[in-house]
Coordinates of C-alpha atoms (C1' of nucleotides) in Angstrom, one line a residue:
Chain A
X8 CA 41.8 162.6 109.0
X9 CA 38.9 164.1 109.8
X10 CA 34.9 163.0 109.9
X11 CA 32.5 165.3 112.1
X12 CA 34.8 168.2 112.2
X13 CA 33.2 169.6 109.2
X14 CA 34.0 173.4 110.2
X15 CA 36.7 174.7 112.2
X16 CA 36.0 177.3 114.7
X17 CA 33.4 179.4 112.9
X18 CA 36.2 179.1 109.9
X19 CA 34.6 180.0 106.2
X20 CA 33.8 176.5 105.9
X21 CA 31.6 176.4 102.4
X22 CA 28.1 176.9 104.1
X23 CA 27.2 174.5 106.8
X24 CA 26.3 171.4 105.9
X25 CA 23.7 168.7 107.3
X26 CA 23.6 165.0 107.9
X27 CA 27.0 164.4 107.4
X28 CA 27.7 163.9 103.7
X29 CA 31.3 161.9 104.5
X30 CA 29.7 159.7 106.1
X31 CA 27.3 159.2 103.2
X32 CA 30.0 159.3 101.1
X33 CA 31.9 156.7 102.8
X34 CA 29.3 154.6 103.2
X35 CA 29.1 154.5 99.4
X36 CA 32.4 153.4 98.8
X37 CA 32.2 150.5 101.0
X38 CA 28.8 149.2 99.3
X39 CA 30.1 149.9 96.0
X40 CA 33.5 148.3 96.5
X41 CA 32.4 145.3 97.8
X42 CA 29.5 144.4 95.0
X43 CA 31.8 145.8 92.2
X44 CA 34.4 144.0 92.8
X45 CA 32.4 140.6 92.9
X46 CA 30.2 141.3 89.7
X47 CA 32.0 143.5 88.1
X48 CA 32.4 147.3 87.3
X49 CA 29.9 147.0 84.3
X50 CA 28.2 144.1 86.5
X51 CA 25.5 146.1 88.5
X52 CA 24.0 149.2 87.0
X53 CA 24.0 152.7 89.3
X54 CA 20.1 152.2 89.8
X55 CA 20.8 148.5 91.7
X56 CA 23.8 150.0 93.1
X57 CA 22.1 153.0 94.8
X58 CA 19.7 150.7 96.0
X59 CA 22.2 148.1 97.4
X60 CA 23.4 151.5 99.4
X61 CA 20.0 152.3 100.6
X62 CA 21.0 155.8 99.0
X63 CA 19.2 158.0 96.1
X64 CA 20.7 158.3 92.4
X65 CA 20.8 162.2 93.5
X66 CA 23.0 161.7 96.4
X67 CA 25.5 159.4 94.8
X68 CA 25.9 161.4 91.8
X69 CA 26.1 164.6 94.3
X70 CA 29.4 162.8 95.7
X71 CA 30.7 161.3 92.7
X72 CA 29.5 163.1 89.8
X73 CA 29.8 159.8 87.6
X74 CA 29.7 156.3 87.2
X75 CA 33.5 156.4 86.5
X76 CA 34.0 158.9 89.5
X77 CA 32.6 156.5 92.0
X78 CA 34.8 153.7 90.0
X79 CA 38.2 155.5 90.3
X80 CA 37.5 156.6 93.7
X81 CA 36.6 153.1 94.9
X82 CA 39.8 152.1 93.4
X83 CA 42.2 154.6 94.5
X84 CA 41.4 153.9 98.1
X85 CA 41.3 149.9 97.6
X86 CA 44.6 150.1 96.2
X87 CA 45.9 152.4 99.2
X88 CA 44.3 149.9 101.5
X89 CA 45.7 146.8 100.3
X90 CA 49.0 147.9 99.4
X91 CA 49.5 149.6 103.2
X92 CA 48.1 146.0 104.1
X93 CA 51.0 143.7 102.7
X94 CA 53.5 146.1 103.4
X95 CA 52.4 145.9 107.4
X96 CA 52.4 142.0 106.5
X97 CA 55.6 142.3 105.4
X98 CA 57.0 144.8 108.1
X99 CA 55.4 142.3 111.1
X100 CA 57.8 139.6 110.0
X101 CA 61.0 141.1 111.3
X102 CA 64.1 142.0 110.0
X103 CA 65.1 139.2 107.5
X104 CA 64.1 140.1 103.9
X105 CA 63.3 136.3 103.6
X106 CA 61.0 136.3 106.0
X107 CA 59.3 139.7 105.3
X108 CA 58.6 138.2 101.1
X109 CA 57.0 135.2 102.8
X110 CA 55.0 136.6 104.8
X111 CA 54.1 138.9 101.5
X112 CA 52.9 135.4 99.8
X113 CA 51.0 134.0 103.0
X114 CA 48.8 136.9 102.9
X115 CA 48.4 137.2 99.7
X116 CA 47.3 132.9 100.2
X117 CA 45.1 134.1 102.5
X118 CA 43.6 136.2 100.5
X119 CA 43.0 133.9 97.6
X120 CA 41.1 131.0 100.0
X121 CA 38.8 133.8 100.9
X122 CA 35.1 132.8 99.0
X123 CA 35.2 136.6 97.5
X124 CA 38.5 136.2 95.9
X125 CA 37.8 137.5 92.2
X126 CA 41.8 138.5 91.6
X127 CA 43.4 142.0 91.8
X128 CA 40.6 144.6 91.7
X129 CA 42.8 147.0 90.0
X130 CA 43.7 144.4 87.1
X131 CA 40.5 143.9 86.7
X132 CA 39.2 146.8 86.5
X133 CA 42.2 147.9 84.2
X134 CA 40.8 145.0 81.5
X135 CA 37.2 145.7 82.2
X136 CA 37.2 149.6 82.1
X137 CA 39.0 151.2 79.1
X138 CA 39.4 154.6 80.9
X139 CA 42.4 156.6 81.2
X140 CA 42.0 157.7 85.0
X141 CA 41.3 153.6 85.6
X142 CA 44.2 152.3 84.2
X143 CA 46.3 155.0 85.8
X144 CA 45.2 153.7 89.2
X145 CA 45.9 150.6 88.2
X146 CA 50.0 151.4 87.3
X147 CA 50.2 153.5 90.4
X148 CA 49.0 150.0 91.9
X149 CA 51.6 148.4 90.7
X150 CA 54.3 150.7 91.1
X151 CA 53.3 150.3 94.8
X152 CA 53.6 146.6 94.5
X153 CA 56.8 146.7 92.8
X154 CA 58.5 149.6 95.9
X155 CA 57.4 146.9 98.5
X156 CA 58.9 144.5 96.3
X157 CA 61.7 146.0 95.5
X158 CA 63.1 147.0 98.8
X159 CA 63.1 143.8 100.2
X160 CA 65.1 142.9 97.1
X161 CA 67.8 145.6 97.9
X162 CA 67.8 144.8 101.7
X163 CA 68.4 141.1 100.3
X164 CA 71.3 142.2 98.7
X165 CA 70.0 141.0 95.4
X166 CA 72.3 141.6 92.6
X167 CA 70.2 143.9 90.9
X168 CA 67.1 144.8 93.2
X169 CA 65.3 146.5 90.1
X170 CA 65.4 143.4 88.2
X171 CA 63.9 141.0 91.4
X172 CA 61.7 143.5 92.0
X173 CA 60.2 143.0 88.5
X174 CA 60.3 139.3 88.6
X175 CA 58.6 138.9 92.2
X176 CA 56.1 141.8 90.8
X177 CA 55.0 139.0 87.8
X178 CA 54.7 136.4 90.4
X179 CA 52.4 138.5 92.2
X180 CA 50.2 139.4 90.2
X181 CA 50.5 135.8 88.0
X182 CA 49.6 134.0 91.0
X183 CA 46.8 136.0 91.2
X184 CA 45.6 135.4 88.4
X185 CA 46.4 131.7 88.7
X186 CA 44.5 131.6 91.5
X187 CA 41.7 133.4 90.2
X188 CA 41.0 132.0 86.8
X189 CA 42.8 128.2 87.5
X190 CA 42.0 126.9 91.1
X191 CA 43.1 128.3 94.7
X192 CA 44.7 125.0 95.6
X193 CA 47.8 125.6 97.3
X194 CA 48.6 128.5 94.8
X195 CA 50.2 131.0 98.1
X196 CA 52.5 128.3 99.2
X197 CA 53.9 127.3 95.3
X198 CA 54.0 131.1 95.1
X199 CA 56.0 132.1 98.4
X200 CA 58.4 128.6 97.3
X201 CA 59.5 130.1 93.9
X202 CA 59.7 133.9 95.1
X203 CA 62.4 132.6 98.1
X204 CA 63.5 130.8 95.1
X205 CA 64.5 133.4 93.3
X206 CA 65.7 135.8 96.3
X207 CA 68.1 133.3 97.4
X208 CA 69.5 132.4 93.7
X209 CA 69.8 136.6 93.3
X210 CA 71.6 136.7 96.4
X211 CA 73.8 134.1 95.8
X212 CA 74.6 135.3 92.8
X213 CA 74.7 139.2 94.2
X214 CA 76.4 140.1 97.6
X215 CA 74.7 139.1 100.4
X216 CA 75.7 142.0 103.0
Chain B
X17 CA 40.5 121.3 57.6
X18 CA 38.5 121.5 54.3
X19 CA 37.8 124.6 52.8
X20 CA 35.6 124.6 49.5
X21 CA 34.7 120.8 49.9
X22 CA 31.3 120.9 51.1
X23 CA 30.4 117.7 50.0
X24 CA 32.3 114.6 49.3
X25 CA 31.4 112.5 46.0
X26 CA 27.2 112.9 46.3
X27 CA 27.4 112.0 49.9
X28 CA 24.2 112.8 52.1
X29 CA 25.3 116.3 52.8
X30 CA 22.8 118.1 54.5
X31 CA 20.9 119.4 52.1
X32 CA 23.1 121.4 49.2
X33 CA 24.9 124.8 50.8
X34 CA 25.5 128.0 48.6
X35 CA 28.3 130.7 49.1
X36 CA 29.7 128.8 51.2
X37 CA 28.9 129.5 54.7
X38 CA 32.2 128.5 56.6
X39 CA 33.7 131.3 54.8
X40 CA 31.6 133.4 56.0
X41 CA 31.5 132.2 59.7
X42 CA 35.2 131.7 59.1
X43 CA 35.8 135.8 58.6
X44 CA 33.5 136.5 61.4
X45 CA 35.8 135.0 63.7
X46 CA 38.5 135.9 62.4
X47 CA 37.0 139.8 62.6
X48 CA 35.6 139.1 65.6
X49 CA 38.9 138.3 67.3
X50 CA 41.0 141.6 66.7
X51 CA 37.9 143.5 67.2
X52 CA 36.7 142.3 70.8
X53 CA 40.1 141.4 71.8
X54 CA 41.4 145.5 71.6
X55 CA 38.2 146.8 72.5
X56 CA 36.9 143.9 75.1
X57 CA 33.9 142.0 74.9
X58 CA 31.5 144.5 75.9
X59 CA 33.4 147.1 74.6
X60 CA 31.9 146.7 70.6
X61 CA 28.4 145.8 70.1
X62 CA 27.0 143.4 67.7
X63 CA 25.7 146.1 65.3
X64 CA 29.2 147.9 65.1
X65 CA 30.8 144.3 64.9
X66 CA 28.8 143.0 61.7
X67 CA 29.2 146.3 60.3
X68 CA 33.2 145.9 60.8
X69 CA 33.4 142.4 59.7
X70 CA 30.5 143.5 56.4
X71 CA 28.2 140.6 57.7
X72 CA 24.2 140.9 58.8
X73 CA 23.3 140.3 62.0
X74 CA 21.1 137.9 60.5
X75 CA 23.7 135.7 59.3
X76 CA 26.3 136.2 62.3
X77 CA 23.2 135.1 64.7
X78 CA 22.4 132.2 62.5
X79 CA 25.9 131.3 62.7
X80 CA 26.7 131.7 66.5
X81 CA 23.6 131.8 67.9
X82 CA 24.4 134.6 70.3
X83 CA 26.7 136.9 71.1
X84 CA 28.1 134.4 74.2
X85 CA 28.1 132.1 71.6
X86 CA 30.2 133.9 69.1
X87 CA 32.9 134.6 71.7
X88 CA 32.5 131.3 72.9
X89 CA 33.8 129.8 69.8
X90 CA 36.1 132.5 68.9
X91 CA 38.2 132.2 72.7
X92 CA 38.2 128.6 71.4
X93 CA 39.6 129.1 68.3
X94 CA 42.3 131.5 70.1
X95 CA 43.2 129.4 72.9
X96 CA 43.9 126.5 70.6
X97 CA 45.5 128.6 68.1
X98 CA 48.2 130.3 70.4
X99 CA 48.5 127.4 72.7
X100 CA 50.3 125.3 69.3
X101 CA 52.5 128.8 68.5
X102 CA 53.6 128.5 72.1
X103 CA 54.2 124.5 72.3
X104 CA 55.9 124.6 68.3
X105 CA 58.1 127.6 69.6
X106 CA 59.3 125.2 72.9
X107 CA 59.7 122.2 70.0
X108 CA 61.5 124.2 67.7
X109 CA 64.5 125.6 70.2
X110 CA 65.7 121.7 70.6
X111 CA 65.7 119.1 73.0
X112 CA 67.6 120.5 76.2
X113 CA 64.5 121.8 78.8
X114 CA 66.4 124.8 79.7
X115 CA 66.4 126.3 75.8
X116 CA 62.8 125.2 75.4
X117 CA 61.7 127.3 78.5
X118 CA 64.0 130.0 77.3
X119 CA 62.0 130.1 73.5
X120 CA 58.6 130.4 75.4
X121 CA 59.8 133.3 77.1
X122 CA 61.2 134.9 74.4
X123 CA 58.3 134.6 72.2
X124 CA 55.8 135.9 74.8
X125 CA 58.4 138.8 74.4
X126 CA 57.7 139.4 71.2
X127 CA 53.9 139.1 71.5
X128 CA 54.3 141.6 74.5
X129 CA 56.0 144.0 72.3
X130 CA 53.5 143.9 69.4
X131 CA 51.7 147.2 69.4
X132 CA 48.3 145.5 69.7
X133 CA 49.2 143.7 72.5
X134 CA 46.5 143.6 75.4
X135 CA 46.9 140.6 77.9
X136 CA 46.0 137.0 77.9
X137 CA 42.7 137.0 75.8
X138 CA 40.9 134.2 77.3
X139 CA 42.1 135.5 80.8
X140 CA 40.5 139.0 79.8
X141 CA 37.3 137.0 78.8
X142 CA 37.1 135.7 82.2
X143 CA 37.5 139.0 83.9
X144 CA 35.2 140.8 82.2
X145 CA 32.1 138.0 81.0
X146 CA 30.7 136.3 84.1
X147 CA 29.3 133.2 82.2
X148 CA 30.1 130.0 82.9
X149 CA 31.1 128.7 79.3
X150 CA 33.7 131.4 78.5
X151 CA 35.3 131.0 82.3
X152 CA 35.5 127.1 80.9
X153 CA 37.8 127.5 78.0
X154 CA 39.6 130.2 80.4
X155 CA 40.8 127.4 82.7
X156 CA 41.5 124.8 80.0
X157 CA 43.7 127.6 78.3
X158 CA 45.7 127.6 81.7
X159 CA 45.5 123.8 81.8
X160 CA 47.1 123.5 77.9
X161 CA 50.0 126.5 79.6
X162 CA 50.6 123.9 82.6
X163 CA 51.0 121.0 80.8
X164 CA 53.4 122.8 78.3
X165 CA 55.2 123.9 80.9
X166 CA 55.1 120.5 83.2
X167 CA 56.2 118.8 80.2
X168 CA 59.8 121.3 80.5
X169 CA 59.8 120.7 84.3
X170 CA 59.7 116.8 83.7
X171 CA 62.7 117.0 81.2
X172 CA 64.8 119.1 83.3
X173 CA 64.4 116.5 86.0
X174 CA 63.1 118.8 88.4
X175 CA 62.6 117.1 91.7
X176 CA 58.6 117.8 91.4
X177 CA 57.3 119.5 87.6
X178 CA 53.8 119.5 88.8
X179 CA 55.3 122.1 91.1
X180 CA 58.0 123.6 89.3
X181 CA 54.8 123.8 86.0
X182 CA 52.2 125.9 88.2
X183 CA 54.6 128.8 89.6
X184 CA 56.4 128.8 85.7
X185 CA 52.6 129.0 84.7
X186 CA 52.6 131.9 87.4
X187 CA 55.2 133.9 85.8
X188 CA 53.9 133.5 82.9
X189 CA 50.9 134.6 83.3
X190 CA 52.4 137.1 85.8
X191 CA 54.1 138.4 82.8
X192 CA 51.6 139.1 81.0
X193 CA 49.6 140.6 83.5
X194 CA 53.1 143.1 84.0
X195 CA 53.5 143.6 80.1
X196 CA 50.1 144.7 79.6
X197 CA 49.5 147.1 82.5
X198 CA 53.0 148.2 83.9
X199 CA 55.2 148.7 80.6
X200 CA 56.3 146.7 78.1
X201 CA 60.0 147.4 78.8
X202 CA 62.2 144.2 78.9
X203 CA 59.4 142.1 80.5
X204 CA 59.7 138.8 78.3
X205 CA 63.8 138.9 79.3
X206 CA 63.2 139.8 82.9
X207 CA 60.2 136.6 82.8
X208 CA 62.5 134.3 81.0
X209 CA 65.4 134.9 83.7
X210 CA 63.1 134.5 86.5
X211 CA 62.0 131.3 85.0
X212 CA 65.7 129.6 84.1
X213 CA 66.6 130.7 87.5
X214 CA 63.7 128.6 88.8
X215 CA 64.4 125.7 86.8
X216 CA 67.7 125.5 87.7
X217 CA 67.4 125.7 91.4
X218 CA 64.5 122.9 90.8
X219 CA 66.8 120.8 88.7
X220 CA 70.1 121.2 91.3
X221 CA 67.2 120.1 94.2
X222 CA 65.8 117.2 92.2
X223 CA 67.7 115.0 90.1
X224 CA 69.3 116.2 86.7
X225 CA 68.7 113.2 83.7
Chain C
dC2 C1' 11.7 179.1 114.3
dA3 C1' 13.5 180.0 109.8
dG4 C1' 16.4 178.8 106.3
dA5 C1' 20.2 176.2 104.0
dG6 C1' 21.6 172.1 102.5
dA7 C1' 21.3 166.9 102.3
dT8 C1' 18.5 163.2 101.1
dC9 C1' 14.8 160.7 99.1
dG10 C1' 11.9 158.6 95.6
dA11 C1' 10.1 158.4 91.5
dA12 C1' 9.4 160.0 87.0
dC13 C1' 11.8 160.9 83.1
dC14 C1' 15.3 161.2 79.1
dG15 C1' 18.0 159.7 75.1
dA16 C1' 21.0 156.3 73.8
dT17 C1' 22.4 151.7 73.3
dC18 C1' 22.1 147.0 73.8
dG19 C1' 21.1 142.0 72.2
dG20 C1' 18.1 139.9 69.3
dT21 C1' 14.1 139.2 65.8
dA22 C1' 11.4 139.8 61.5
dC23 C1' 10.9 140.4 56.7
dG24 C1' 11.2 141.3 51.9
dA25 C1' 14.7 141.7 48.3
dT26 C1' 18.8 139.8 46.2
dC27 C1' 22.2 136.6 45.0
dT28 C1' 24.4 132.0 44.0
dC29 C1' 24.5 127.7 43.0
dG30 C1' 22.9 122.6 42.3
dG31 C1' 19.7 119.8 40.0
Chain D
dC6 C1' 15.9 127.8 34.5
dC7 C1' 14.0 126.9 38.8
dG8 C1' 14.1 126.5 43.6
dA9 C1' 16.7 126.1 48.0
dG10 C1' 19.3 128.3 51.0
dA11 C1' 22.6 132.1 52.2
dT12 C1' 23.0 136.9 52.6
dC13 C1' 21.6 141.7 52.9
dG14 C1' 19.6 145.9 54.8
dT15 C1' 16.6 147.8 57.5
dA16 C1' 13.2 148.4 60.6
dC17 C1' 11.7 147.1 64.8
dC18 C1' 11.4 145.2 69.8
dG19 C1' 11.7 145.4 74.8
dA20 C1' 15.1 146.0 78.3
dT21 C1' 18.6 148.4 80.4
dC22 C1' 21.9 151.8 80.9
dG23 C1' 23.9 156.4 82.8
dG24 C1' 22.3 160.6 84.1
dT25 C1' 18.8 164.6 85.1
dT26 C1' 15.0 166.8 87.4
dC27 C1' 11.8 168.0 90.9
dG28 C1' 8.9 168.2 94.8
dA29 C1' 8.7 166.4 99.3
dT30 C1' 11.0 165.5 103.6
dC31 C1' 14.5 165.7 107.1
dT32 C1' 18.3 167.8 110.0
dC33 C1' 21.0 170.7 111.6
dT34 C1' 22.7 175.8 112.4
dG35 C1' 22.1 180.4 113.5

DNA sequence: CAGAGATCGAACCGATCGGTACGATCTCGG
DNA sequence: CCGAGATCGTACCGATCGGTTCGATCTCTG
């Protein structure tokens, strides 16, 4: 997008600004997601926060107006990151909708050996956080999920793509949670096995094209 | 248990109780586990909470201890308490593995239709309270799910339940995590498909009984 | 250089939190 | 009926929370 352009040729840009706020701002999101995410939104106060940032209260609240801003801003680009991240997982492993849903569950295995593994963000944040504007980042989350899923469902030739796309969605998210709350051990690979599991029974039992 | 038998034919009870205290500690829990369960664990403080349940603080502190403590026992109680409705629903729907995993689909179903339906409980706990007792009865929840669902695996013959036990405790969980934050619609039948459909192809690998 | 706007740092605010203390009241066993 | 123990209600405590305010820089633009 953009990041020192902040006016175009002589435009009526708001004033003219000074020490460039986005990158203030950015730098903000990146602190904050990364220490929310491992102690929790309700975890680390704004006060430690800001000074995790090296930033004043002032300036964060200038950008983000609230605790909760910050919060469903951190999420909304998390969940754009990671999502765009297994789908380019997924779109690296060729052709073959087999292929592309395990290579879906080896990332996400990857992912859960990594020592800052604490689950989905959104999910949690979605139990932690009882506001509206969280828990609708959170669906959108999943509804992202669920597309990715889904398609390589219909390209499959599942019987009924809506249906795996569902039931690979829960095996997602449960093995995240498995993972999370019940031991990484080998959680990816028993994951990938009963999601190729259930492609190949669907497309045995649907027409494979 | 016992209920109004405090003491057992002039046996060195403690000293001699009065208005009987494990009814009291008994309705705190019970309070204590609708309230903290739809509002979360930080989400209802301990004034509002002996005010709900019609208790002191004085007496819910000298019952508990603390407020860790309090949920401490109370995700006990839970965990125990839905583990058996789980395991009696399997028991009830017969001997053949394949109905038994059907009838713990079908009433998570139910539960994830209930109106005050909000996730796993003791998973929830986890997520939100970073302390090391309450992520404790957390994984032994999932441990009491897994052997449930190993013990199915085992009777179907699957060629290896261990396996076949953690990704149905996956879905499972997945489910749940599905139910609570993507919709409700149809998510125990889609879950209970997904898991037959596993257990067969596990049962037509290994070797049928 | 002058001024606009971003940032800092620290003080400050009211609210709420978990937990304690205490005197009054109640219930029951001996 | 008396005393032990459970309970109540309330006041209180220190800590922390999210958020505001303000004067002092700093940096860039015109």
């Amino acid at each position: 997008m953009h990041r020192t352009d902040r006016y175009h040729l002589g435009m009526p840009v708001p004033k003219g600004s000074t020490i460039d706020p986005e990158r203030t701002r950015a730098a903000i999101l990146e602190a904050a997601t990364t220490v929310l995410y491992e102690r929790g939104l309700d975890g680390v106060g704004v006060a430690e926060l800001c000074a995790l940032v090296g930033v004043s209260k002032e300036t964060l609240y200038r950008h983000f107006g609230t605790k909760d801003g910050l919060v469903e801003a951190m999420l909304r680009a998390r969940s754009e990151r990671v999502s765009r991240w297994l789908a380019e997982a997924a779109a690296a492993a060729g052709d073959d909708p087999h292929d592309q849903l395990a290579a879906v569950f080896d990332t996400l295995g990857e992912w859960y050996e990594d020592p800052a593994f604490r689950g989905c963000a959104m999910v949690n944040a979605a139990t932690q956080h009882h506001v509206e504007a969280v828990r609708a980042v959170t669906t959108r989350h999943l509804d992202r999920y669920l597309d990715l899923l889904t398609g390589i469902a219909e390209r499959a030739g599942a019987a009924d793509p809506p249906l795996l796309g569902r039931q690979l969605l829960m095996l997602v998210e449960g093995a995240t949670v498995v993972a999370a709350h019940h031991g990484t051990a080998g959680t990816g690979e028993q994951a990938r096995q009963a999601a190729l599991a259930l492609l190949s029974a669907a497309a045995r039992t649907g027409g494979g094209d």
